GROMACS .gro file of C-alpha atoms in nm:
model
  447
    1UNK     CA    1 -11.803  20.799   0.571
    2UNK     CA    2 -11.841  20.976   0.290
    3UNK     CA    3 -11.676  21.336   0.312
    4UNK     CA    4 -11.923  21.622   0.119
    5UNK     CA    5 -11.867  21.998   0.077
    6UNK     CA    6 -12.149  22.223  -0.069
    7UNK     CA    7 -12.115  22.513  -0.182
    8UNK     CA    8 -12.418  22.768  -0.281
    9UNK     CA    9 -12.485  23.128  -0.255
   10UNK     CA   10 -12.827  23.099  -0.159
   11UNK     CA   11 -12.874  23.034   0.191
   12UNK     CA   12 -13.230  22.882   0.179
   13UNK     CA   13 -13.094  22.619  -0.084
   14UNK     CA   14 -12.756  22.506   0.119
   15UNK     CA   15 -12.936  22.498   0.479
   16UNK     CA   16 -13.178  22.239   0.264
   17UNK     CA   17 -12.899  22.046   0.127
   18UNK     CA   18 -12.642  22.036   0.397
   19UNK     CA   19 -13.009  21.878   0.612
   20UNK     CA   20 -13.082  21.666   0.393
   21UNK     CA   21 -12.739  21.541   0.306
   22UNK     CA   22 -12.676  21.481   0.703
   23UNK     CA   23 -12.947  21.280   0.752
   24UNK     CA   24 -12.862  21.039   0.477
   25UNK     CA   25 -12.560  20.994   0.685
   26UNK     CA   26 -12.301  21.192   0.473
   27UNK     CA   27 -12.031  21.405   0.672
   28UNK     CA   28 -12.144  21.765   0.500
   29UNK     CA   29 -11.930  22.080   0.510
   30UNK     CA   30 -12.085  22.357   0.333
   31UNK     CA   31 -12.001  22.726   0.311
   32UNK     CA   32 -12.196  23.016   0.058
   33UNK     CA   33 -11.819  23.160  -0.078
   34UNK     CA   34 -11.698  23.011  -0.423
   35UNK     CA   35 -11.357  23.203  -0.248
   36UNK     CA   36 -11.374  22.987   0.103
   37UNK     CA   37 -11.473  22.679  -0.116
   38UNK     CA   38 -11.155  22.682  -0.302
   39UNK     CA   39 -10.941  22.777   0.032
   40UNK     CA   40 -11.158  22.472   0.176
   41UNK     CA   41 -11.070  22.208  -0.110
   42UNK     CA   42 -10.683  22.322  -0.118
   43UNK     CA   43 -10.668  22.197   0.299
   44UNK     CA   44 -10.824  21.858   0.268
   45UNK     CA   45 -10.988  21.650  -0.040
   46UNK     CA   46 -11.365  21.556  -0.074
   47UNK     CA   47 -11.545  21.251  -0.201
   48UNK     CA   48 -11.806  21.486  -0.372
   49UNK     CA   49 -11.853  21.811  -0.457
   50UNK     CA   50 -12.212  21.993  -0.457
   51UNK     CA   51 -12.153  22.372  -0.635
   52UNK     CA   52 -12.372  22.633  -0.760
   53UNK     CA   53 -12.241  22.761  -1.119
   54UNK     CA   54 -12.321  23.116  -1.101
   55UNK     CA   55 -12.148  23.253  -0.766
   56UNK     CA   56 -11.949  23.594  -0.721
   57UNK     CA   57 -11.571  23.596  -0.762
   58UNK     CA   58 -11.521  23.254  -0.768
   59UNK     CA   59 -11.798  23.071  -0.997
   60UNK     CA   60 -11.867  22.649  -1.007
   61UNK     CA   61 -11.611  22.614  -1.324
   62UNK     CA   62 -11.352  22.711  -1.156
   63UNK     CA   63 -11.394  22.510  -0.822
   64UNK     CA   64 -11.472  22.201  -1.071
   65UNK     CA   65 -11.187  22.225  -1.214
   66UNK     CA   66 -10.991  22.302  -0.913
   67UNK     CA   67 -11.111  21.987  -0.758
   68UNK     CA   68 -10.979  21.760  -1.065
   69UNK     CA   69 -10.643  21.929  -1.052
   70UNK     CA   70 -10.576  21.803  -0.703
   71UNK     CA   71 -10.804  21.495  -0.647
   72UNK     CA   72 -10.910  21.347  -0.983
   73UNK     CA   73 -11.128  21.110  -0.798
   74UNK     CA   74 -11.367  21.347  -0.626
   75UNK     CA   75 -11.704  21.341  -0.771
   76UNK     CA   76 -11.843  21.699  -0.862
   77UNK     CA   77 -12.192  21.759  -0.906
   78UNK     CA   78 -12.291  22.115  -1.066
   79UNK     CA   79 -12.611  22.286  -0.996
   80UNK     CA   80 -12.756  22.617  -1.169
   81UNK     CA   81 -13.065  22.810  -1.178
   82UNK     CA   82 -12.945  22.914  -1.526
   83UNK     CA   83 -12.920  22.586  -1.730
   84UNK     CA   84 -12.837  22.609  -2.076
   85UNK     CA   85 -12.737  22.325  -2.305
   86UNK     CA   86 -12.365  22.530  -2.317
   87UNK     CA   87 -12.313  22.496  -1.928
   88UNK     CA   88 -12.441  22.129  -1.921
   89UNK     CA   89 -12.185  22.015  -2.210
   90UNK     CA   90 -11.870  22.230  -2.080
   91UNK     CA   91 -11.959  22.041  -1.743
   92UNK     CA   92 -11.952  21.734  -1.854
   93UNK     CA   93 -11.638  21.809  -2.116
   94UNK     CA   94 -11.470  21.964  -1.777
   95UNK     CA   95 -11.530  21.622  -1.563
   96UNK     CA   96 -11.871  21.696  -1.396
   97UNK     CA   97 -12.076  21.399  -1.253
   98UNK     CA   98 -12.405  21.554  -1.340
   99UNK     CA   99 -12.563  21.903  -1.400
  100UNK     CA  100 -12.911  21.979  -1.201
  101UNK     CA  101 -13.152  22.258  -1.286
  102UNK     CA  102 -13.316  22.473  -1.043
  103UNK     CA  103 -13.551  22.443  -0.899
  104UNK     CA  104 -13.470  22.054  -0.812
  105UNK     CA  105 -13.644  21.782  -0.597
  106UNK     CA  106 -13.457  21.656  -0.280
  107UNK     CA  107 -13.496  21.288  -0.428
  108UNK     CA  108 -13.320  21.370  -0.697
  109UNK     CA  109 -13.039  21.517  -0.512
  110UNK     CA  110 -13.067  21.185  -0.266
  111UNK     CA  111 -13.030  21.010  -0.558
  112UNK     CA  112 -12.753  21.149  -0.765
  113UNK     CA  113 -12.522  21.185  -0.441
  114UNK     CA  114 -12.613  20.838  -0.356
  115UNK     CA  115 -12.461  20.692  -0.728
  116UNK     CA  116 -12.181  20.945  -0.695
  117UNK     CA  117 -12.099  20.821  -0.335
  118UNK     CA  118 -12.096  20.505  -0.467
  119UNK     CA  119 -11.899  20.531  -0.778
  120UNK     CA  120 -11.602  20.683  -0.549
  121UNK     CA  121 -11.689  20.410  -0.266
  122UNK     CA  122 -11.579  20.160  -0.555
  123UNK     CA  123 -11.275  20.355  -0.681
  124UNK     CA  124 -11.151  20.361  -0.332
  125UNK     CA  125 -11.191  19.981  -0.298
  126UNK     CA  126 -10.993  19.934  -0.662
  127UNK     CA  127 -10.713  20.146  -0.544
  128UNK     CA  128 -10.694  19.963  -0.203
  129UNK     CA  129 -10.705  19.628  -0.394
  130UNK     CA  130 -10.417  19.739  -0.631
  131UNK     CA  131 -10.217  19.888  -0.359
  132UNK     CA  132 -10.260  19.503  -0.216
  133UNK     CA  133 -10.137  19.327  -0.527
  134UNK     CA  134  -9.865  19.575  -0.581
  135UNK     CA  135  -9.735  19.462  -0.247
  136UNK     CA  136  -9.772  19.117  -0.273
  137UNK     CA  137  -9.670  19.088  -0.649
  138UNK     CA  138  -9.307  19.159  -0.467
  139UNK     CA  139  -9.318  18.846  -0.322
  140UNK     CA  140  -9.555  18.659  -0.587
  141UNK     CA  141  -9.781  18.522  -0.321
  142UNK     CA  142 -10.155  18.647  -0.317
  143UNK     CA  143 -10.383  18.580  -0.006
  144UNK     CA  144 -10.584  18.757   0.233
  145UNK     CA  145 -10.687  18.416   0.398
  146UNK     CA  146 -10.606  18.371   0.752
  147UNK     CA  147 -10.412  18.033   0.722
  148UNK     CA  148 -10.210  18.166   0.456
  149UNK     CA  149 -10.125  18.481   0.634
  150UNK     CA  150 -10.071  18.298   0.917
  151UNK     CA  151  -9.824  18.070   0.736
  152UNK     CA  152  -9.681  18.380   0.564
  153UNK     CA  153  -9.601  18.482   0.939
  154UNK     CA  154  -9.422  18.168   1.034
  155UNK     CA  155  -9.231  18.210   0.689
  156UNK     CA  156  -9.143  18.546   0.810
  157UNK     CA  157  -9.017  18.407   1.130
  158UNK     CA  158  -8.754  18.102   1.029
  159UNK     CA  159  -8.630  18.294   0.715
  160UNK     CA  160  -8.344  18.470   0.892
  161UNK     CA  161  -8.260  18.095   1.076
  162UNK     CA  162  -8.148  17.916   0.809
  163UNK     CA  163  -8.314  17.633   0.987
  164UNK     CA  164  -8.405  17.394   0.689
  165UNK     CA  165  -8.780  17.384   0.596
  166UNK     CA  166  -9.006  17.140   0.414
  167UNK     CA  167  -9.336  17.257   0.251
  168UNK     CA  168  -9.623  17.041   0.171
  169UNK     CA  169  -9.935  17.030  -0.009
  170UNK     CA  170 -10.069  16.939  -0.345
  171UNK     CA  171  -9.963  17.044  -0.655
  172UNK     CA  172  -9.992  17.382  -0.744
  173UNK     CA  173 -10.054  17.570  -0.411
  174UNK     CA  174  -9.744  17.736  -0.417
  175UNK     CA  175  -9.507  17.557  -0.245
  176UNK     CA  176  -9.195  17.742  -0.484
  177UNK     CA  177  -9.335  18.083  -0.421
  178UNK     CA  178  -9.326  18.011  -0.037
  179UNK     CA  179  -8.941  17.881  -0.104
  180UNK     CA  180  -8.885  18.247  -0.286
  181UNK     CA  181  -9.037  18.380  -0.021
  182UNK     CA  182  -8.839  18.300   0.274
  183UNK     CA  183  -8.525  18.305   0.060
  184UNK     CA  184  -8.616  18.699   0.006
  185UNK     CA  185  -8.665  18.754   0.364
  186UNK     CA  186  -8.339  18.546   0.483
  187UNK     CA  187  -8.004  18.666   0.528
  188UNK     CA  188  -7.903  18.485   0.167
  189UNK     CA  189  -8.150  18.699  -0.037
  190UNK     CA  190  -7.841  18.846  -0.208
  191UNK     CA  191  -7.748  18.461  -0.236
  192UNK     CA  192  -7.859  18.275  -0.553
  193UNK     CA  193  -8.208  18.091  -0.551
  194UNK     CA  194  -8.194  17.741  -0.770
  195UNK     CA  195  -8.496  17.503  -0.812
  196UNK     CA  196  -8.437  17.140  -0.899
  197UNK     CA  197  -8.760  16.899  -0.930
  198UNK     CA  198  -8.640  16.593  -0.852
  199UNK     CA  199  -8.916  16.368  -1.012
  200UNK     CA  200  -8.808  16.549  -1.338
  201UNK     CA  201  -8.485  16.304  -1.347
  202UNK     CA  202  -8.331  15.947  -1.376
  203UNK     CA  203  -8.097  15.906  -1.049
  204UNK     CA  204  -7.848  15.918  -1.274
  205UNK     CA  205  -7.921  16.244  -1.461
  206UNK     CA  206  -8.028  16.429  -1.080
  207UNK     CA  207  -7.723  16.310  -0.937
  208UNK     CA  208  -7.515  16.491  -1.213
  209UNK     CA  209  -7.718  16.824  -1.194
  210UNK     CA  210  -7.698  16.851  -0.792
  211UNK     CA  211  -7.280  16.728  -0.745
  212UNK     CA  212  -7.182  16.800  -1.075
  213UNK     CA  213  -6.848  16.609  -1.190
  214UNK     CA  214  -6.490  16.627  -1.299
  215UNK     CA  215  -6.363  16.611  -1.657
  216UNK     CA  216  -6.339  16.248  -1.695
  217UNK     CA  217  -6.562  16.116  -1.491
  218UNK     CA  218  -6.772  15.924  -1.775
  219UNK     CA  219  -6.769  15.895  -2.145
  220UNK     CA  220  -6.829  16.281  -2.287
  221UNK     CA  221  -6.727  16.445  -2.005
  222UNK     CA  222  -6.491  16.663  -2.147
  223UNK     CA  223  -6.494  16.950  -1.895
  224UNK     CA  224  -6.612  16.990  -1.536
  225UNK     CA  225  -6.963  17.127  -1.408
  226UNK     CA  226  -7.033  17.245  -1.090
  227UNK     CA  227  -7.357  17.098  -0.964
  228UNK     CA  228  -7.671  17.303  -0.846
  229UNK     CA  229  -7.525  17.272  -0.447
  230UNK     CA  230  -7.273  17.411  -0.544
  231UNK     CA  231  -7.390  17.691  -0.751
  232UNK     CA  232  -7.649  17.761  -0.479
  233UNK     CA  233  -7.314  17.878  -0.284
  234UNK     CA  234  -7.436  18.152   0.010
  235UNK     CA  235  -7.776  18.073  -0.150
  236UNK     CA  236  -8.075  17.864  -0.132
  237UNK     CA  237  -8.139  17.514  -0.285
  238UNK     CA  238  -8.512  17.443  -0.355
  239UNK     CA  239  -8.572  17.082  -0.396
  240UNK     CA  240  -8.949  16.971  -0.541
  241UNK     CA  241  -9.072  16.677  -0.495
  242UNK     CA  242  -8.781  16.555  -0.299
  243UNK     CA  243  -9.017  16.197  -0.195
  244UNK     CA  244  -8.954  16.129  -0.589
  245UNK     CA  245  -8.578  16.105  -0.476
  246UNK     CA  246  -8.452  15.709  -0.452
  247UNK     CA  247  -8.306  15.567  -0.185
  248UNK     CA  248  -7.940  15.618  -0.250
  249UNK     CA  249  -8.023  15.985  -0.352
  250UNK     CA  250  -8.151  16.004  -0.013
  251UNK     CA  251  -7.865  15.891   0.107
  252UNK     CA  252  -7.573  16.084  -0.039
  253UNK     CA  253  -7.812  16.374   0.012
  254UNK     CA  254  -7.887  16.307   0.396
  255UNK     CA  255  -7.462  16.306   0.417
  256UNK     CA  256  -7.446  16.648   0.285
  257UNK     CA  257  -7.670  16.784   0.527
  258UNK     CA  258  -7.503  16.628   0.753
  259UNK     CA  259  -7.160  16.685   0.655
  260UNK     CA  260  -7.166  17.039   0.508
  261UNK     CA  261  -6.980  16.893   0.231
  262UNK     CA  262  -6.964  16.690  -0.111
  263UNK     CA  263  -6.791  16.519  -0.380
  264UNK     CA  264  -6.835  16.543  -0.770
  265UNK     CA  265  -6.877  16.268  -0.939
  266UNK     CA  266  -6.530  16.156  -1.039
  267UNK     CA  267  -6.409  16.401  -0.769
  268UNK     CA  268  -6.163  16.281  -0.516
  269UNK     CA  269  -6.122  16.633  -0.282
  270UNK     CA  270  -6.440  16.725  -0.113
  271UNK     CA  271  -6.640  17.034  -0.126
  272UNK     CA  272  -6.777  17.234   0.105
  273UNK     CA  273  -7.143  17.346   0.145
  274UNK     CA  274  -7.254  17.650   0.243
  275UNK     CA  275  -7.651  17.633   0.144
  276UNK     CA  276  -7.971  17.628   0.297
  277UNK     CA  277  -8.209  17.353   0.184
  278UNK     CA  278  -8.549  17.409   0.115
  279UNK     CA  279  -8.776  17.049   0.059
  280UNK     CA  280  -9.108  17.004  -0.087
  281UNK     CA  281  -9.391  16.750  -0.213
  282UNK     CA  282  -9.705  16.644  -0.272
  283UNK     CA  283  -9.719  16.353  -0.118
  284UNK     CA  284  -9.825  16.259   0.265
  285UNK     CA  285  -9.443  16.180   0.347
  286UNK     CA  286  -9.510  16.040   0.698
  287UNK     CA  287  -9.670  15.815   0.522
  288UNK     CA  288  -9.356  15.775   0.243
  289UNK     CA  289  -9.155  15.706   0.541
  290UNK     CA  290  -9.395  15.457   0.747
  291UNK     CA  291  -9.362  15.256   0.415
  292UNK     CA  292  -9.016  15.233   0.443
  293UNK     CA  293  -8.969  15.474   0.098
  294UNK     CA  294  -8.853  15.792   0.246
  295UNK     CA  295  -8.577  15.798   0.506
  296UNK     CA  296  -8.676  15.881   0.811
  297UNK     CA  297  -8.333  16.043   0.882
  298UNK     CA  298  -8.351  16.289   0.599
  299UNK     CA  299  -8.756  16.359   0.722
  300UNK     CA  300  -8.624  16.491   1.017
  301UNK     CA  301  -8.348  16.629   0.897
  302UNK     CA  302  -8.550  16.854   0.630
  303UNK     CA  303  -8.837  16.897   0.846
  304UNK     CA  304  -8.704  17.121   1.141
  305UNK     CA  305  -9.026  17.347   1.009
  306UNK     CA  306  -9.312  17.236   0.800
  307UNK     CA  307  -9.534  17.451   0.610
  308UNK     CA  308  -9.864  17.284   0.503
  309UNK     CA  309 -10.001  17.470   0.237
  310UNK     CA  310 -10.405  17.468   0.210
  311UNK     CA  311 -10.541  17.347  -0.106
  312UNK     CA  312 -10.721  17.661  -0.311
  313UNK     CA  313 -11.100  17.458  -0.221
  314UNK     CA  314 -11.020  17.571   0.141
  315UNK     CA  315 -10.946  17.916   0.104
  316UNK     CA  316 -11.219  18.061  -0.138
  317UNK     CA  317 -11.194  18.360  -0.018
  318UNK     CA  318 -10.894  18.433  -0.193
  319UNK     CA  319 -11.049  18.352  -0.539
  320UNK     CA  320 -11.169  18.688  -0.617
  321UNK     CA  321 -10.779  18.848  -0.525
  322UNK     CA  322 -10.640  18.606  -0.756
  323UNK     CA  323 -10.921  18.638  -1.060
  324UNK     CA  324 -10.776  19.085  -1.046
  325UNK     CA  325 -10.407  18.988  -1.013
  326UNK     CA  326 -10.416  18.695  -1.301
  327UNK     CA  327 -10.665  18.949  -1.486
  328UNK     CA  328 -10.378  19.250  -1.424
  329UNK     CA  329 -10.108  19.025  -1.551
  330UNK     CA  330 -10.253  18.860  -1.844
  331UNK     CA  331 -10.404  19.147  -1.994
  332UNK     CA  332 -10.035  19.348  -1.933
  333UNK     CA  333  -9.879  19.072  -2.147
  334UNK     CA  334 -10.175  19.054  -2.390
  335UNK     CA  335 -10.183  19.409  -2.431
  336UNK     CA  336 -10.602  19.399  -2.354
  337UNK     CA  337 -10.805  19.585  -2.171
  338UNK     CA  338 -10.994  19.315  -1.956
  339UNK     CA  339 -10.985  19.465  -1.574
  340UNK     CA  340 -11.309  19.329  -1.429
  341UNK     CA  341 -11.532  19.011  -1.445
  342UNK     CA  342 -11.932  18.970  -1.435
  343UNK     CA  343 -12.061  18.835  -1.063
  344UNK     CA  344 -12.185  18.545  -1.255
  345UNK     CA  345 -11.881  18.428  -1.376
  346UNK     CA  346 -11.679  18.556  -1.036
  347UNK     CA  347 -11.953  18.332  -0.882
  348UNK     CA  348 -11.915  18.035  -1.075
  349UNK     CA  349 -11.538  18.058  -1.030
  350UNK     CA  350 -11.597  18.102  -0.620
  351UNK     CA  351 -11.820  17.780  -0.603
  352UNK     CA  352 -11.526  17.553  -0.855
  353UNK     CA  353 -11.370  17.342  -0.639
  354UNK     CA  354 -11.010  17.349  -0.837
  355UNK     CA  355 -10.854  16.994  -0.812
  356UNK     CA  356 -10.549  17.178  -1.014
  357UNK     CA  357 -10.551  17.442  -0.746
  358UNK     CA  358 -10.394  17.792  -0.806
  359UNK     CA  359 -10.192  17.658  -1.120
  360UNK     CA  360 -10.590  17.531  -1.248
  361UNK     CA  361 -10.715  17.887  -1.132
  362UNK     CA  362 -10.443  18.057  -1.339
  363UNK     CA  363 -10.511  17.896  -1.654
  364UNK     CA  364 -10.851  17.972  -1.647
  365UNK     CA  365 -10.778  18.344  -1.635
  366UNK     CA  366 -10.549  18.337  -1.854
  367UNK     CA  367 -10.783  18.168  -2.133
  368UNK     CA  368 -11.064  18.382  -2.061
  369UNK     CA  369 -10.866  18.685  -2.125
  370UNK     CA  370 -10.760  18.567  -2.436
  371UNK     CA  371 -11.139  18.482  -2.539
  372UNK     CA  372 -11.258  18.850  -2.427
  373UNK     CA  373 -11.283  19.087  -2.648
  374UNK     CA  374 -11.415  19.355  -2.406
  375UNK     CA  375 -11.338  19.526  -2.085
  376UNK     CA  376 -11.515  19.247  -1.896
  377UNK     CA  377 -11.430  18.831  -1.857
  378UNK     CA  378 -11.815  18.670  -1.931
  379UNK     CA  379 -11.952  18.316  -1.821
  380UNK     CA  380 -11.937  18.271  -2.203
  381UNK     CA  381 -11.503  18.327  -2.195
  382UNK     CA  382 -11.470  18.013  -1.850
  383UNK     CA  383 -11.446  17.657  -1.986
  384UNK     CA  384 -11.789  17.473  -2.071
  385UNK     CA  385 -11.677  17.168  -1.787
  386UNK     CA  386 -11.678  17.480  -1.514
  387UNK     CA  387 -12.056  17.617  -1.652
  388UNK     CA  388 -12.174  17.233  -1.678
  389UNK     CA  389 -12.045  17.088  -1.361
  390UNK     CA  390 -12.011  17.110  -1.025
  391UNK     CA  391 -11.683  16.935  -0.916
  392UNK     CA  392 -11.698  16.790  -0.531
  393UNK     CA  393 -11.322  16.708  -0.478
  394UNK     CA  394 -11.256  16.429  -0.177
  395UNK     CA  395 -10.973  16.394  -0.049
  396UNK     CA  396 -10.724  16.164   0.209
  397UNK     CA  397 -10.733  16.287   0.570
  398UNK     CA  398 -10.435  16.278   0.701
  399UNK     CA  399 -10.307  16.027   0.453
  400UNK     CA  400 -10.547  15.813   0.489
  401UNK     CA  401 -10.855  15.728   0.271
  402UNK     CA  402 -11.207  15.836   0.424
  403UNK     CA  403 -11.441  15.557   0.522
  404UNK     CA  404 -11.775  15.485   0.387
  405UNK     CA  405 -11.921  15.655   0.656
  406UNK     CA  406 -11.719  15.975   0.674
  407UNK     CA  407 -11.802  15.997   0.290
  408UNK     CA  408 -12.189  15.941   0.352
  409UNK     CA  409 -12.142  16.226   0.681
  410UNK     CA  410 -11.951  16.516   0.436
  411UNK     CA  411 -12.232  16.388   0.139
  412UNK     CA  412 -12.513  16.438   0.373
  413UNK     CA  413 -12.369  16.814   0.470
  414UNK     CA  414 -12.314  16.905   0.119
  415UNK     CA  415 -12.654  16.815  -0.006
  416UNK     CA  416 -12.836  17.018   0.255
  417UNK     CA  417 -12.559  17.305   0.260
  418UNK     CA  418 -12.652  17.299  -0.105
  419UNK     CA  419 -13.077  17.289  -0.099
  420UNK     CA  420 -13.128  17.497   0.258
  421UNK     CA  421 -13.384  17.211   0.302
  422UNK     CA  422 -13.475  16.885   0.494
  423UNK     CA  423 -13.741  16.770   0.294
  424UNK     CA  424 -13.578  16.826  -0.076
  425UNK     CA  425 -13.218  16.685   0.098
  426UNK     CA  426 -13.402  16.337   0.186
  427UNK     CA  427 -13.547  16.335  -0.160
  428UNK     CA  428 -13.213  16.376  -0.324
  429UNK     CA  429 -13.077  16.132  -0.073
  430UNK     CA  430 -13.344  15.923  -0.193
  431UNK     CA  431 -13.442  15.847   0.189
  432UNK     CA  432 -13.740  15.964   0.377
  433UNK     CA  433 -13.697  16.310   0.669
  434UNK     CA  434 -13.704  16.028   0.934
  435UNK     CA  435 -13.435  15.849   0.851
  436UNK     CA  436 -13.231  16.200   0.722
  437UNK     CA  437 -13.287  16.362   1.102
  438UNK     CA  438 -13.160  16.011   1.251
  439UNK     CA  439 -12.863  15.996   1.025
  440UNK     CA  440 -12.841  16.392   1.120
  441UNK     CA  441 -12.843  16.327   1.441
  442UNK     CA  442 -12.608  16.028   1.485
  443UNK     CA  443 -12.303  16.222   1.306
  444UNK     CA  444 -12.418  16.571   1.488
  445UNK     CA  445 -12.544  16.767   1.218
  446UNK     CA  446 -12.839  16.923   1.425
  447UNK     CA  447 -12.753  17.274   1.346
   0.00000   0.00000   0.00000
């Protein structure tokens, strides 16, 4: 609720505001001393500020400026029954919402406390907002969604195990910022953190960067390198896109969990391991494994805890947290001023269905920023595909393919999520309402 003090000498004119005020819903303190104003504003702070200017002792200047030396946010409103141009421009030079001449009408005080309460409404919600990215741009992931916190939880739970973990989902939900993450909150986040993608390399060339090797061991190997399990020593290992891995990777890797320890390549002693292993990919890897591609020794192995990370289409609500941080952080590194973004474009972005996912998301903010050359990111600054088209993005259930029929069933929902009604759905559907309430009815889409 909105917290208001006024403050006016007269008593007629503050018993009529302090009513009026209260039964717009306002929480209204009010008091006829400029002196017991001030002693009032020193104990606690106020959204907005009502004061006569001329007042004994202590006159509306001072308690305006009083309020913007402790709360810069309240909202101060000056009224005077001697306005002069002088009064209304030092007000508004001082920090003053507005300046009112006596006598006034009570719907234009309704109305000018209503835009103030409203402007500080907003910067309330900014600062809460900010506070919220502040705290989760210390661990890089940004969601309010309830899967994602809910998976943020469970990452808060097996970090200090050093149970092994593999994280699925498609490409670019996040799956490396959830590795950070549980790395931070484990007992090895003074450890190092190393990333290896392991669809980025021949066997040949991943096997080198994970063992390392001796001098010797092949032709220009003139001095030894320690390998990434190695150098992830009292540390974690990340490793993306581990199904990309072939099967004698999988092999000398599944040994090394097993084994706590390794050879280089040319190495003779072996070395031991003290790392935790964090997997990831893409891919539906039960279904690597029922084709005989992924061991199913090292899937179990790796996947004491899964974390299935929701695609961005799922969790739309987080769109609008992401557009502010990527806005924050691309206009820091641009040196621009572009903090906010129209509803139409916010809209547009909302209702994208982001095959490319966060990554796709990110990109997008980070070209519209470089487009704008105001305070504010346009429809005009987003690509012309996202203005133009309407992506519907299908997907494999639970690595498998949907049927005809499922397809027709999530078609038929779409379309009348989409028009609101029966009769325009079954002429997009190019079918009659008959046959649209039977088809309705025989995959339960009544209501």
């Amino acid at each position: 609720m909105t917290k208001i003090l006024v403050v006016d000498d007269e008593k007629i004119t503050l018993k009529n505001l302090e009513h009026v005020l209260k039964k717009e819903g306002y929480d209204v303190t009010a008091t006829q001393s400029g002196v017991e104003a001030l002693k009032l504003i020193e104990k606690q702070p106020f959204d907005i500020v009502l004061t006569d200017i001329k007042m004994e002792k202590v006159d509306g200047f001072e308690i305006l400026r009083r309020c913007k030396s402790l709360y810069p946010d309240t909202e101060v409103i000056m009224i005077t029954g001697y306005a002069t141009v002088e009064n209304a421009v030092e007000a508004m030079k001082e920090g003053a919402f507005y300046y009112i001449s006596k006598p006034f009408k009570l719907e234009i005080i309704r109305k000018i406390v209503k835009e103030a309460s409203e402007k500080v409404n907003l910067k309330k919600e900014v600062k809460q907002l900010r506070e919220q990215l502040d705290f989760r741009e210390k661990v890089n992931i940004i969601t309010q969604n309830i899967k994602m916190l809910k998976l943020l939880e469970i990452a808060r739970q097996i970090s200090p195990t050093d149970c092994n973990v593999l994280i699925t989902g498609e490409s670019g939900t996040g799956k490396e910022l959830f590795a950070r993450y549980i790395h931070l909150n484990s007992l090895r986040k003074s450890g190092p953190f190393l990333a290896v993608n392991c669809g980025a390399f021949t066997e040949e060339l991943l096997s080198n960067e994970l063992f390392g090797h001796e001098k010797g061991a092949f032709t220009g190997a003139t001095t030894l390198k320690k390998g990434l399990i190695e150098m992830a020593s009292s540390g974690t290992l990340f490793l993306d896109e581990i199904t990309e891995m072939s099967q004698t990777m999988q092999a000398k890797f599944l040994r090394i969990i097993q084994e706590k320890e390794f050879f280089r390549l040319g190495g003779t002693e072996p070395i031991s391991v003290d790392v935790r292993f964090i997997a990831a990919t893409n891919r539906d890897i039960r279904d690597e494994v029922k084709k005989g591609k992924f061991r199913e020794d090292l899937y179990y192995r790796l996947n004491v805890v899964n974390l299935e990370i929701p695609p961005l289409r799922e969790r739309k609500d987080d769109v609008p947290l992401l557009v502010a941080y990527f806005l924050k952080k691309y206009s820091s590194i641009m040196k621009k001023e572009v903090f906010k973004i129209s509803e139409e474009a916010l809209n547009l972005l909302i209702n994208y269905d982001y095959p490319g996912n966060i990554r796709e998301l990110e990109n997008i903010i980070e070209r519209a920023v470089v487009l704008c050359n105001s305070s504010q990111v346009e429809v005009e600054h987003l690509p012309d595909d996202l203005k133009e088209l309407k992506i519907q993005v299908f997907v494999k259930k639970e690595g498998k393919f949907m049927t005809l029929e499922e397809l027709e069933k999530e078609y038929i929902k779409w379309v009348l999520k989409e028009v609101g009604n029966k009769t325009v759905a079954a002429q997009i559907l190019g079918i009659d309402r008959v046959s649209l309430w039977r088809k309705m009815k025989n995959y339960g889409l009544e209501d």
